[in-house]
Amino acid sequence: MITHKRYIPLLLIVLVSGGLYKNAYGQTSSDENLLSEKSYAREPNAVNRIPSSEEVKGYIEYFNSPSPWLEIRKKRIRTLLPGAMAAADLDHWLIICRENNNDPLANHVGCENAGGTAVVLFSKDSESEAVTSRIFSPLSESTALKELGTFDFVIDVDKSQSAIEAASSYLTQQNTKGQIGINSFTVNPLADGLSHSQYIALNDAFTDTDISFKSAEDAIYYWLARKLPEEIEIMAKAAAITSRWEYEAYQAVIPGKSTDLDIAQFLKRKISDAGVGDGWAPSQNPAVNSGPDRGHSHPTDRVIQRGDVIQIDFGIRVFNQWVTDIQRFAYVLQEGEAQPPEQLQHAWKSAINGRNAAFNAMTPGAKGNAVHKAQQYVMQQSGSLPVMWSTGHPVGYVAHDVGPNLGVRPASDKLLDRHMTFAFDGFFSWYYSEDNTDTSTFLHEGKNQKTKTISVEDMVVIQEDGARFLTPPQTSLILIQ
């Protein structure tokens, strides 16, 4: 069993106006407001601001109440979808839903409970820009759909009809011409839900019409990348829980006894006790690593030793809809050490400076790769090794959500905009000390050369004047005695 053990964060002691800043597990002196919200986050070794236990308790109670998703979904369709369809130059968007192997967007468009094949059709009015929603549904589901009020119109389809053919007939009667959007023709999995057999059925149903198909990817991209204020508030609460639990997990570490897997199991119990879910694949959430870099991987039974730098990469899912993605780092002091070695202090400060550069670059209208380049410059100047990962990624409905990539992928050419949410890292990487008894993963094309990377990760939302943290970021390296 892991027992709780005190840790001390590496921090900057500041004596101002008679107030001494010191960390006592998230508590600071009466001068805690001296550092502004932005300046404290940018100061390497400033005191960590840890969400309080009472605050987190209230959030957990909230996440065990009825989900607000159905009302939020209606609002997203009403307020965000018109802009998404306009941006994609779409007047109509057609989604085919079915039982079991459903479209990835089924839960977003309201057909997550499809039994037989159903068709959702969004149509944008050319004058008012308002979007009207229709679902062509088998009779077995249409009554419930009418009661829920998700769609403006529910069109019954009896067993002798095809929902796809019913949608085709409706559009033909409306004298629809030109292209309509479908979930295909893209490598984005969330925008590629149409199966081959469904595509054949679509082609058959729309033969001899003046309608052709185009990918709805641009509309999906715009729509999913932006979050409502209510959603951002939910994600901020979830981020506070995630962050605090990671700090608590480090309190439980006993050098020479605790393993990476012990830390993971501690967090798994937190998830279970709170009634929330995993932010991504349960077998790799959390990723805990006290040795050399292993990338996205499962925690092992490696025993944590003095001198180790520990990484926790962890996320939770709340209301079965929104996720978090946060990393926290700690150092296990050697016997007689009061602070980390100079090289590690440099690594930590450099990682925070890299995070600051990325944070400053995240403004509306900036390209995702510009954010990545801002951090890369700091890494080069500080002597960091290159890393294989992007600086950041959208986060929200899944850990790696739809939106601009903060790296070098194709989506990194897309522009950041208000109400987008991201998880992003502050990087510094170095060669891991050689140890012939350590059989951890070798990097660099199989060469006997391993690395260790600080990748402290936090979540932000883009506002008019730039990025805002959803929960206080880690500013000081946690020290375990």
Coordinates of C-alpha atoms in Angstrom, one line a residue:
M1 CA 0.0 0.0 0.0
I2 CA 1.1 3.5 -0.7
T3 CA 1.0 5.8 2.3
H4 CA 1.0 9.6 2.1
K5 CA 4.4 11.3 2.4
R6 CA 5.1 14.9 2.4
Y7 CA 6.6 16.6 -0.6
I8 CA 8.0 20.1 -1.0
P9 CA 7.8 22.1 -4.3
L10 CA 10.8 23.9 -5.7
L11 CA 9.8 27.5 -5.3
L12 CA 11.0 31.0 -5.4
I13 CA 11.0 32.7 -1.9
V14 CA 9.8 36.3 -2.3
L15 CA 9.8 38.7 0.7
V16 CA 7.5 41.7 -0.2
S17 CA 5.6 44.0 2.2
G18 CA 6.3 41.7 5.1
G19 CA 4.8 38.6 3.3
L20 CA 6.8 35.4 2.8
Y21 CA 5.6 33.3 -0.1
K22 CA 5.9 29.6 0.8
N23 CA 4.0 26.5 -0.3
A24 CA 2.1 24.5 2.3
Y25 CA 0.2 22.3 -0.1
G26 CA -1.5 25.0 -2.1
Q27 CA -1.6 27.6 0.6
T28 CA 0.3 30.9 0.3
S29 CA 0.7 33.9 2.5
S30 CA -1.6 36.9 2.7
D31 CA 0.3 38.4 -0.2
E32 CA -0.8 35.7 -2.6
N33 CA -2.5 38.2 -4.9
L34 CA 0.8 40.1 -5.4
L35 CA 1.6 38.1 -8.6
S36 CA -1.0 38.7 -11.3
E37 CA -2.8 35.8 -12.9
K38 CA -0.5 36.0 -15.9
S39 CA 2.8 37.0 -14.3
Y40 CA 2.8 34.2 -11.7
A41 CA 2.2 31.6 -14.3
R42 CA 5.3 32.8 -16.2
E43 CA 7.7 32.8 -13.3
P44 CA 9.7 29.6 -13.1
N45 CA 9.6 28.3 -9.5
A46 CA 6.7 30.5 -8.4
V47 CA 4.5 28.8 -5.8
N48 CA 2.2 26.2 -7.3
R49 CA -1.5 27.3 -6.9
I50 CA -3.3 24.0 -6.2
P51 CA -7.1 23.8 -6.4
S52 CA -8.5 23.3 -2.9
S53 CA -10.0 20.1 -1.7
E54 CA -13.3 21.8 -1.0
E55 CA -13.4 23.3 -4.4
V56 CA -12.7 19.9 -6.0
K57 CA -15.3 18.2 -3.8
G58 CA -17.9 20.6 -5.1
Y59 CA -17.0 20.0 -8.7
I60 CA -17.2 16.2 -8.2
E61 CA -20.7 16.6 -6.7
Y62 CA -21.6 18.7 -9.8
F63 CA -20.3 16.0 -12.2
N64 CA -22.5 13.5 -10.5
S65 CA -25.6 15.5 -11.2
P66 CA -27.7 15.2 -14.4
S67 CA -25.7 16.0 -17.5
P68 CA -26.3 19.4 -19.2
W69 CA -25.2 17.9 -22.6
L70 CA -28.6 17.7 -24.3
E71 CA -29.4 21.4 -23.7
I72 CA -25.8 22.3 -24.6
R73 CA -26.0 20.3 -27.8
K74 CA -29.2 22.1 -28.9
K75 CA -27.5 25.4 -28.3
R76 CA -24.4 24.4 -30.2
I77 CA -26.6 23.5 -33.2
R78 CA -28.5 26.7 -32.9
T79 CA -25.6 29.1 -32.4
L80 CA -22.4 27.5 -33.7
L81 CA -23.6 25.4 -36.6
P82 CA -24.8 28.2 -38.9
G83 CA -21.3 29.8 -38.8
A84 CA -19.7 26.3 -39.4
M85 CA -21.9 25.7 -42.5
A86 CA -21.3 29.2 -43.8
A87 CA -17.5 28.7 -43.4
A88 CA -17.7 25.5 -45.3
D89 CA -20.0 27.0 -48.0
L90 CA -22.6 24.4 -47.3
D91 CA -26.4 24.8 -47.5
H92 CA -27.1 21.2 -46.6
W93 CA -25.2 18.6 -44.5
L94 CA -26.4 15.0 -44.4
I95 CA -25.3 12.5 -41.8
I96 CA -26.3 8.8 -41.9
C97 CA -26.7 7.1 -38.5
R98 CA -27.1 3.4 -37.6
E99 CA -27.1 1.0 -34.7
N100 CA -23.9 -0.1 -33.1
N101 CA -21.2 1.0 -35.5
N102 CA -22.5 4.6 -35.6
D103 CA -21.1 7.8 -37.1
P104 CA -18.5 9.4 -34.8
L105 CA -20.6 12.5 -34.7
A106 CA -23.9 10.7 -33.7
N107 CA -23.8 12.1 -30.2
H108 CA -23.2 15.6 -31.5
V109 CA -26.1 15.6 -34.0
G110 CA -28.7 13.7 -31.9
C111 CA -28.8 10.3 -33.4
E112 CA -26.8 8.3 -30.9
N113 CA -29.7 6.0 -30.2
A114 CA -30.3 5.0 -33.8
G115 CA -31.7 1.5 -34.3
G116 CA -32.4 1.2 -38.0
T117 CA -30.7 3.5 -40.5
A118 CA -31.7 7.2 -40.0
V119 CA -30.6 10.4 -41.8
V120 CA -30.0 13.7 -40.1
L121 CA -30.2 16.7 -42.4
F122 CA -29.1 20.2 -41.5
S123 CA -30.2 23.0 -43.9
K124 CA -29.1 26.6 -43.8
D125 CA -31.5 29.3 -44.9
S126 CA -29.8 31.5 -47.5
E127 CA -31.3 34.7 -46.1
S128 CA -31.5 34.3 -42.3
E129 CA -28.5 32.0 -42.0
A130 CA -30.5 30.0 -39.5
V131 CA -30.1 26.2 -39.6
T132 CA -33.1 23.9 -39.6
S133 CA -32.6 20.3 -38.4
R134 CA -34.5 17.3 -39.7
I135 CA -34.2 13.6 -39.0
F136 CA -35.6 10.9 -41.3
S137 CA -36.2 8.2 -38.7
P138 CA -37.7 4.7 -38.6
L139 CA -41.0 4.6 -36.8
S140 CA -39.4 2.6 -34.0
E141 CA -37.4 5.6 -32.8
S142 CA -39.3 8.6 -34.1
T143 CA -41.7 8.9 -31.2
A144 CA -38.9 9.3 -28.7
L145 CA -37.1 11.8 -31.0
K146 CA -40.2 13.9 -31.1
E147 CA -40.5 13.9 -27.3
L148 CA -36.8 15.0 -26.9
G149 CA -37.2 18.0 -29.2
T150 CA -33.7 17.7 -30.5
F151 CA -34.8 18.3 -34.1
D152 CA -37.0 20.9 -35.7
F153 CA -38.7 18.2 -37.7
V154 CA -38.9 14.4 -37.3
I155 CA -40.0 12.6 -40.5
D156 CA -41.4 9.1 -40.0
V157 CA -40.0 6.4 -42.2
D158 CA -41.9 3.1 -42.3
K159 CA -40.3 -0.3 -42.8
S160 CA -41.1 -0.3 -46.5
Q161 CA -39.0 2.9 -47.0
S162 CA -35.4 3.8 -46.8
A163 CA -34.4 6.9 -44.8
I164 CA -31.7 7.7 -47.3
E165 CA -34.3 7.6 -50.2
A166 CA -36.7 9.7 -48.1
A167 CA -34.0 12.3 -47.6
S168 CA -33.2 12.3 -51.3
S169 CA -36.9 12.7 -52.2
Y170 CA -37.3 15.6 -49.8
L171 CA -34.2 17.5 -51.2
T172 CA -35.4 16.8 -54.8
Q173 CA -38.9 18.2 -53.9
Q174 CA -37.2 21.3 -52.6
N175 CA -35.4 21.7 -56.0
T176 CA -32.1 21.4 -54.3
K177 CA -29.1 21.6 -56.6
G178 CA -25.3 21.6 -56.2
Q179 CA -23.2 20.0 -53.5
I180 CA -24.3 18.8 -50.1
G181 CA -21.9 17.9 -47.3
I182 CA -21.4 14.3 -46.2
N183 CA -19.0 12.7 -43.7
S184 CA -16.4 11.4 -46.1
F185 CA -13.5 12.2 -48.4
T186 CA -11.1 13.1 -45.5
V187 CA -8.4 11.5 -43.3
N188 CA -10.0 13.2 -40.2
P189 CA -11.7 10.2 -38.5
L190 CA -14.4 12.4 -36.9
A191 CA -15.4 13.6 -40.3
D192 CA -15.1 10.2 -42.1
G193 CA -18.0 8.3 -40.5
L194 CA -19.7 7.3 -43.8
S195 CA -19.2 3.6 -44.5
H196 CA -18.5 2.3 -48.0
S197 CA -21.9 0.6 -48.2
Q198 CA -23.7 3.8 -47.0
Y199 CA -21.9 5.7 -49.7
I200 CA -23.1 3.3 -52.4
A201 CA -26.6 3.7 -51.0
L202 CA -26.3 7.5 -51.2
N203 CA -25.1 7.4 -54.8
D204 CA -28.0 5.1 -55.7
A205 CA -30.6 7.3 -54.0
F206 CA -29.3 10.5 -55.6
T207 CA -28.9 9.1 -59.1
D208 CA -30.7 11.3 -61.7
T209 CA -30.7 14.3 -59.3
D210 CA -28.8 17.6 -59.6
I211 CA -27.1 16.9 -56.3
S212 CA -23.5 15.9 -55.7
F213 CA -21.4 15.4 -52.6
K214 CA -18.5 17.1 -50.9
S215 CA -16.7 16.5 -47.7
A216 CA -18.3 18.3 -44.6
E217 CA -14.9 18.3 -43.0
D218 CA -14.6 22.1 -42.9
A219 CA -18.0 22.5 -41.2
I220 CA -17.1 19.8 -38.7
Y221 CA -13.8 21.4 -38.0
Y222 CA -15.3 24.8 -37.4
W223 CA -18.1 23.4 -35.3
L224 CA -16.3 21.0 -33.0
A225 CA -13.2 23.2 -32.5
R226 CA -15.2 26.0 -30.8
K227 CA -16.8 25.5 -27.3
L228 CA -19.6 27.4 -25.7
P229 CA -18.9 29.3 -22.5
E230 CA -20.9 26.7 -20.6
E231 CA -18.6 24.0 -21.9
I232 CA -15.4 26.0 -21.1
E233 CA -16.7 26.3 -17.5
I234 CA -17.2 22.6 -17.3
M235 CA -13.7 21.9 -18.7
A236 CA -12.2 24.3 -16.2
K237 CA -13.8 22.5 -13.3
A238 CA -12.6 19.1 -14.6
A239 CA -9.1 20.5 -15.1
A240 CA -9.0 21.6 -11.5
I241 CA -9.9 18.1 -10.3
T242 CA -7.3 16.6 -12.7
S243 CA -4.5 18.9 -11.5
R244 CA -5.2 18.4 -7.8
W245 CA -5.3 14.7 -8.0
E246 CA -1.9 14.6 -9.7
Y247 CA -0.4 16.7 -6.8
E248 CA -2.1 14.3 -4.3
A249 CA -0.6 11.3 -6.2
Y250 CA 2.9 12.7 -5.7
Q251 CA 2.3 13.0 -1.9
A252 CA 1.9 9.2 -1.9
V253 CA 5.3 8.4 -3.3
I254 CA 7.8 6.5 -1.1
P255 CA 11.2 6.4 -2.8
G256 CA 12.6 2.9 -3.2
K257 CA 9.2 1.3 -2.7
S258 CA 6.5 3.0 -4.8
T259 CA 6.2 2.1 -8.5
D260 CA 4.9 4.0 -11.5
L261 CA 2.0 1.6 -11.4
D262 CA 1.3 2.5 -7.8
I263 CA 0.8 6.1 -8.8
A264 CA -1.5 5.0 -11.7
Q265 CA -3.6 2.9 -9.4
F266 CA -3.9 5.8 -6.9
L267 CA -5.4 7.9 -9.7
K268 CA -7.6 5.0 -10.9
R269 CA -9.1 4.9 -7.4
K270 CA -9.7 8.6 -7.6
I271 CA -11.6 8.2 -10.9
S272 CA -13.7 5.3 -9.5
D273 CA -14.5 7.0 -6.2
A274 CA -15.5 10.2 -7.9
G275 CA -17.7 8.6 -10.5
V276 CA -16.0 10.1 -13.5
G277 CA -14.3 8.4 -16.5
D278 CA -10.9 8.1 -18.2
G279 CA -9.9 10.9 -20.5
W280 CA -8.6 8.3 -23.1
A281 CA -7.8 4.6 -23.4
P282 CA -8.0 3.3 -19.8
S283 CA -4.9 1.1 -20.2
Q284 CA -2.7 4.2 -20.9
N285 CA -4.5 6.6 -18.5
P286 CA -2.6 7.8 -16.6
A287 CA 0.8 7.4 -18.2
V288 CA 3.3 7.5 -15.4
N289 CA 7.0 7.4 -16.1
S290 CA 9.9 7.7 -13.7
G291 CA 12.5 6.5 -16.2
P292 CA 13.6 7.5 -19.7
D293 CA 11.0 8.6 -22.3
R294 CA 8.4 6.0 -23.3
G295 CA 5.9 8.2 -25.2
H296 CA 2.2 7.3 -24.8
S297 CA 2.4 4.1 -22.9
H298 CA 1.1 2.1 -20.0
P299 CA 2.5 2.5 -16.5
T300 CA 5.0 -0.2 -15.4
D301 CA 6.1 -1.7 -12.1
R302 CA 9.4 0.3 -12.2
V303 CA 10.4 1.2 -8.7
I304 CA 10.8 4.9 -8.2
Q305 CA 14.4 5.8 -7.0
R306 CA 16.0 8.9 -5.6
G307 CA 17.2 11.1 -8.4
D308 CA 14.2 10.2 -10.7
V309 CA 12.2 12.8 -12.6
I310 CA 8.6 11.6 -12.6
Q311 CA 6.0 12.4 -15.2
I312 CA 2.2 12.0 -14.8
D313 CA 0.1 12.4 -18.0
F314 CA -3.5 12.2 -16.9
G315 CA -7.0 13.0 -18.0
I316 CA -10.6 12.5 -16.8
R317 CA -13.9 12.4 -18.7
V318 CA -16.9 14.2 -17.1
F319 CA -20.6 13.8 -18.0
N320 CA -19.3 11.2 -20.4
Q321 CA -18.7 14.1 -22.8
W322 CA -15.7 16.4 -21.9
V323 CA -12.1 15.4 -21.2
T324 CA -9.0 16.9 -19.7
D325 CA -5.3 16.4 -20.5
I326 CA -2.7 17.6 -17.9
Q327 CA 0.8 16.7 -17.0
R328 CA 2.6 17.3 -13.7
F329 CA 6.3 16.7 -12.9
A330 CA 8.2 15.8 -9.7
Y331 CA 11.8 15.2 -8.7
V332 CA 12.8 12.7 -6.0
L333 CA 15.6 14.3 -3.9
Q334 CA 18.8 12.4 -3.3
E335 CA 19.8 11.9 0.3
G336 CA 21.1 15.2 1.7
E337 CA 19.7 17.2 -1.2
A338 CA 17.6 20.3 -0.5
Q339 CA 17.0 21.2 -4.1
P340 CA 17.5 19.6 -7.6
P341 CA 20.9 19.6 -9.3
E342 CA 21.7 22.7 -11.3
Q343 CA 21.1 20.9 -14.6
L344 CA 17.6 19.9 -13.7
Q345 CA 16.8 23.4 -12.4
H346 CA 17.9 24.7 -15.9
A347 CA 15.7 22.1 -17.6
W348 CA 12.7 23.1 -15.5
K349 CA 13.2 26.8 -16.0
S350 CA 13.7 26.2 -19.8
A351 CA 10.5 24.2 -20.0
I352 CA 8.5 26.9 -18.3
N353 CA 10.1 29.5 -20.6
G354 CA 9.1 27.4 -23.6
R355 CA 5.6 27.2 -22.3
N356 CA 5.5 30.9 -21.8
A357 CA 6.6 31.5 -25.4
A358 CA 3.9 29.2 -26.7
F359 CA 1.3 30.8 -24.4
N360 CA 2.2 34.2 -25.6
A361 CA 1.8 33.1 -29.3
M362 CA -1.7 31.7 -28.8
T363 CA -3.8 34.6 -30.0
P364 CA -6.8 34.7 -32.4
G365 CA -5.6 34.5 -36.0
A366 CA -2.3 32.9 -35.2
K367 CA -1.4 29.7 -37.0
G368 CA -0.9 26.5 -35.0
N369 CA 2.6 26.1 -36.3
A370 CA 3.6 29.6 -35.2
V371 CA 2.9 28.6 -31.6
H372 CA 5.1 25.5 -32.1
K373 CA 7.9 27.6 -33.6
A374 CA 7.8 30.1 -30.7
Q375 CA 8.6 27.3 -28.3
Q376 CA 11.1 25.6 -30.6
Y377 CA 13.2 28.8 -30.6
V378 CA 13.3 28.8 -26.8
M379 CA 14.3 25.1 -26.8
Q380 CA 17.1 25.7 -29.2
Q381 CA 18.4 28.7 -27.2
S382 CA 18.3 26.7 -24.0
G383 CA 20.1 23.7 -25.3
S384 CA 17.2 21.2 -25.4
L385 CA 17.3 18.2 -27.6
P386 CA 14.5 18.2 -30.3
V387 CA 11.3 16.3 -29.3
M388 CA 9.0 14.2 -31.5
W389 CA 5.8 15.7 -30.2
S390 CA 3.8 18.8 -31.1
T391 CA 3.7 21.7 -28.7
G392 CA 0.0 21.1 -28.2
H393 CA -3.4 20.0 -29.6
P394 CA -7.1 20.8 -29.3
V395 CA -8.8 19.2 -26.3
G396 CA -12.5 18.9 -25.4
Y397 CA -14.7 16.0 -26.5
V398 CA -11.6 13.8 -26.9
A399 CA -8.0 14.3 -25.7
H400 CA -6.8 15.0 -29.2
D401 CA -9.8 16.9 -30.5
V402 CA -10.6 18.6 -33.8
G403 CA -8.9 22.0 -34.4
P404 CA -5.6 23.6 -35.2
N405 CA -2.6 21.4 -34.3
L406 CA 0.1 23.2 -32.4
G407 CA 2.9 21.5 -34.3
V408 CA 3.8 20.5 -37.9
R409 CA 0.8 18.4 -39.0
P410 CA -1.4 19.7 -41.8
A411 CA -3.9 21.1 -39.3
S412 CA -1.2 23.3 -37.9
D413 CA -1.8 25.7 -40.8
K414 CA -5.2 26.5 -39.5
L415 CA -5.9 29.6 -37.5
L416 CA -6.6 29.8 -33.8
D417 CA -9.9 31.5 -32.8
R418 CA -11.8 32.5 -29.8
H419 CA -13.5 29.8 -27.7
M420 CA -11.0 27.1 -28.9
T421 CA -9.5 25.0 -26.1
F422 CA -6.0 23.4 -26.1
A423 CA -3.7 21.3 -24.1
F424 CA -0.1 22.3 -24.6
D425 CA 3.4 21.5 -23.2
G426 CA 6.5 23.2 -22.1
F427 CA 9.4 21.2 -23.3
F428 CA 13.0 20.5 -22.4
S429 CA 14.7 17.2 -23.3
W430 CA 18.1 15.8 -22.5
Y431 CA 20.1 12.6 -22.8
Y432 CA 19.1 10.2 -20.0
S433 CA 22.1 9.0 -18.0
E434 CA 23.4 5.7 -19.3
D435 CA 22.6 2.7 -17.1
N436 CA 23.3 -0.7 -18.6
T437 CA 20.9 -2.4 -16.1
D438 CA 18.0 -0.2 -17.3
T439 CA 16.2 -1.9 -20.1
S440 CA 13.7 0.8 -20.8
T441 CA 12.8 1.8 -24.3
F442 CA 15.7 2.9 -26.5
L443 CA 15.1 5.8 -28.8
H444 CA 16.9 7.3 -31.8
E445 CA 16.4 4.5 -34.3
G446 CA 17.5 1.8 -32.0
K447 CA 20.7 3.3 -30.8
N448 CA 21.6 2.7 -27.2
Q449 CA 20.8 6.3 -26.4
K450 CA 17.8 7.4 -24.3
T451 CA 16.2 10.7 -23.4
K452 CA 14.3 12.3 -20.7
T453 CA 11.8 15.1 -21.4
I454 CA 10.0 17.6 -19.2
S455 CA 6.6 18.2 -21.0
V456 CA 4.6 20.0 -18.3
E457 CA 1.1 20.3 -19.8
D458 CA -1.8 22.6 -19.1
M459 CA -5.1 23.6 -20.7
V460 CA -6.1 27.0 -22.1
V461 CA -9.0 28.7 -23.8
I462 CA -8.4 31.3 -26.5
Q463 CA -9.9 34.7 -25.8
E464 CA -9.9 38.0 -27.6
D465 CA -6.7 39.1 -25.9
G466 CA -4.9 35.7 -26.0
A467 CA -4.9 32.5 -24.0
R468 CA -6.2 31.9 -20.5
F469 CA -5.4 28.9 -18.3
L470 CA -8.4 26.8 -17.4
T471 CA -6.7 25.9 -14.1
P472 CA -3.5 27.3 -12.5
P473 CA -0.5 25.8 -14.3
Q474 CA 2.4 24.0 -12.6
T475 CA 5.1 26.6 -12.0
S476 CA 7.4 24.8 -9.6
L477 CA 8.9 21.3 -9.8
I478 CA 7.5 19.1 -7.1
L479 CA 10.2 17.8 -4.8
I480 CA 9.7 14.4 -3.1
Q481 CA 11.8 13.8 0.1

